[in-house]
Amino acid sequence: YTVDDLKPNVTYTVECMSANGDNSCNSSMDMIRLLPQVQDVTVTSGVLDGSPSLEVSWTAVSDESGITYTVWYSTSSVTITESPSEASTVEGITGTSIKLSGLEEYTEYYIWVAA
């Protein structure tokens, strides 16, 4: 079954029910939240407090107030949906940029941003 016209940044409750042959009912309920897609992510390297740093910036997903962003970064290319525990996380960002400091020299970082 497909549900159309869902809005970003809104929590929806989805319930699936099925009747069994003995007139009992199985029910499964999940909550889902659609995250607006962040566009135009830019990463600039630099030095902050004597250690390597990265400035991550992006375009706001909308003009709505109250939207916060989360940035994940890792030295592993595994995606955050596969293994979020392998990534460092900065949550509750209210602007459209953040400086990540205390990083390792000569190291490649993978970065994900979500609203």
Short mmCIF file of C-alpha atoms in Angstrom, two decimals:
data_model
loop_
_atom_site.label_atom_id
_atom_site.label_comp_id
_atom_site.label_asym_id
_atom_site.label_seq_id
_atom_site.Cartn_x
_atom_site.Cartn_y
_atom_site.Cartn_z
CA TYR A 1 0.00 0.00 0.00
CA THR A 2 1.33 3.46 -0.87
CA VAL A 3 0.57 6.65 1.06
CA ASP A 4 0.91 9.82 -0.99
CA ASP A 5 1.25 13.52 -0.13
CA LEU A 6 3.22 13.07 3.10
CA LYS A 7 4.91 16.24 4.36
CA PRO A 8 8.55 16.45 5.48
CA ASN A 9 9.37 16.87 9.18
CA VAL A 10 6.01 15.41 10.31
CA THR A 11 5.69 12.22 12.35
CA TYR A 12 3.16 9.71 10.99
CA THR A 13 1.87 6.58 12.72
CA VAL A 14 1.36 3.58 10.47
CA GLU A 15 -0.64 0.58 11.69
CA CYS A 16 -0.94 -2.69 9.83
CA MET A 17 -3.61 -5.16 10.92
CA SER A 18 -4.46 -8.63 9.65
CA ALA A 19 -7.15 -11.09 10.69
CA ASN A 20 -6.15 -14.68 11.45
CA GLY A 21 -8.23 -17.76 10.72
CA ASP A 22 -9.18 -18.04 14.41
CA ASN A 23 -10.70 -14.51 14.38
CA SER A 24 -7.74 -13.10 16.32
CA CYS A 25 -5.96 -10.07 14.96
CA ASN A 26 -2.27 -9.35 14.44
CA SER A 27 -1.30 -5.71 14.63
CA SER A 28 1.95 -3.92 13.97
CA MET A 29 2.42 -0.21 14.53
CA ASP A 30 5.39 1.93 13.51
CA MET A 31 6.11 5.61 13.62
CA ILE A 32 7.89 7.14 10.67
CA ARG A 33 9.25 10.61 10.10
CA LEU A 34 10.17 11.89 6.66
CA LEU A 35 13.29 14.01 6.70
CA PRO A 36 13.63 16.82 4.17
CA GLN A 37 16.58 16.26 1.88
CA VAL A 38 19.51 18.58 2.54
CA GLN A 39 21.02 20.08 -0.61
CA ASP A 40 24.30 21.71 -1.58
CA VAL A 41 26.54 20.36 1.18
CA THR A 42 29.99 21.97 1.08
CA VAL A 43 33.02 20.87 3.11
CA THR A 44 36.06 23.11 3.62
CA SER A 45 39.19 21.99 5.46
CA GLY A 46 41.11 24.15 7.89
CA VAL A 47 42.77 24.32 11.29
CA LEU A 48 40.93 25.14 14.53
CA ASP A 49 42.72 25.34 17.89
CA GLY A 50 45.83 23.81 16.31
CA SER A 51 44.16 20.67 14.97
CA PRO A 52 42.62 19.73 11.64
CA SER A 53 39.02 20.81 11.22
CA LEU A 54 36.26 20.75 8.63
CA GLU A 55 33.58 23.36 8.08
CA VAL A 56 30.40 21.76 6.78
CA SER A 57 27.69 24.00 5.31
CA TRP A 58 24.45 23.38 3.44
CA THR A 59 21.35 25.07 2.04
CA ALA A 60 18.38 25.32 4.40
CA VAL A 61 15.63 22.82 3.57
CA SER A 62 12.86 25.41 4.00
CA ASP A 63 12.02 28.78 5.51
CA GLU A 64 10.17 27.10 8.38
CA SER A 65 11.42 27.89 11.87
CA GLY A 66 12.19 25.13 14.32
CA ILE A 67 14.03 22.86 11.88
CA THR A 68 17.23 21.43 13.28
CA TYR A 69 19.95 19.49 11.52
CA THR A 70 22.10 16.51 12.41
CA VAL A 71 25.61 15.91 11.06
CA TRP A 72 27.25 12.49 11.14
CA TYR A 73 30.92 12.00 10.29
CA SER A 74 33.10 8.93 10.13
CA THR A 75 36.31 7.56 8.68
CA SER A 76 34.26 4.62 7.37
CA SER A 77 32.13 4.83 4.23
CA VAL A 78 29.31 2.81 5.82
CA THR A 79 26.07 4.77 5.59
CA ILE A 80 24.34 6.05 8.71
CA THR A 81 21.27 3.96 7.94
CA GLU A 82 23.39 0.78 8.00
CA SER A 83 25.44 1.44 11.11
CA PRO A 84 24.90 4.81 12.85
CA SER A 85 27.03 3.76 15.84
CA GLU A 86 30.16 3.90 13.67
CA ALA A 87 29.72 7.64 13.08
CA SER A 88 30.21 10.62 15.37
CA THR A 89 27.04 12.69 15.67
CA VAL A 90 26.27 16.37 16.22
CA GLU A 91 22.55 16.95 16.77
CA GLY A 92 20.31 19.98 17.24
CA ILE A 93 22.13 22.31 14.85
CA THR A 94 19.88 25.33 14.23
CA GLY A 95 21.98 27.01 11.55
CA THR A 96 23.26 25.82 8.20
CA SER A 97 26.91 25.21 9.07
CA ILE A 98 29.14 23.65 11.71
CA LYS A 99 32.88 23.35 12.35
CA LEU A 100 34.11 19.87 13.22
CA SER A 101 37.37 20.03 15.17
CA GLY A 102 39.78 17.61 16.80
CA LEU A 103 40.04 15.51 13.65
CA GLU A 104 42.96 13.31 12.68
CA GLU A 105 45.55 14.59 10.19
CA TYR A 106 45.78 12.94 6.76
CA THR A 107 42.45 11.15 7.26
CA GLU A 108 39.50 10.94 4.89
CA TYR A 109 36.11 11.65 6.50
CA TYR A 110 32.64 10.81 5.22
CA ILE A 111 29.92 13.29 6.14
CA TRP A 112 26.12 13.08 6.12
CA VAL A 113 23.66 15.88 6.89
CA ALA A 114 19.92 15.52 7.57
CA ALA A 115 17.16 17.85 8.71
#
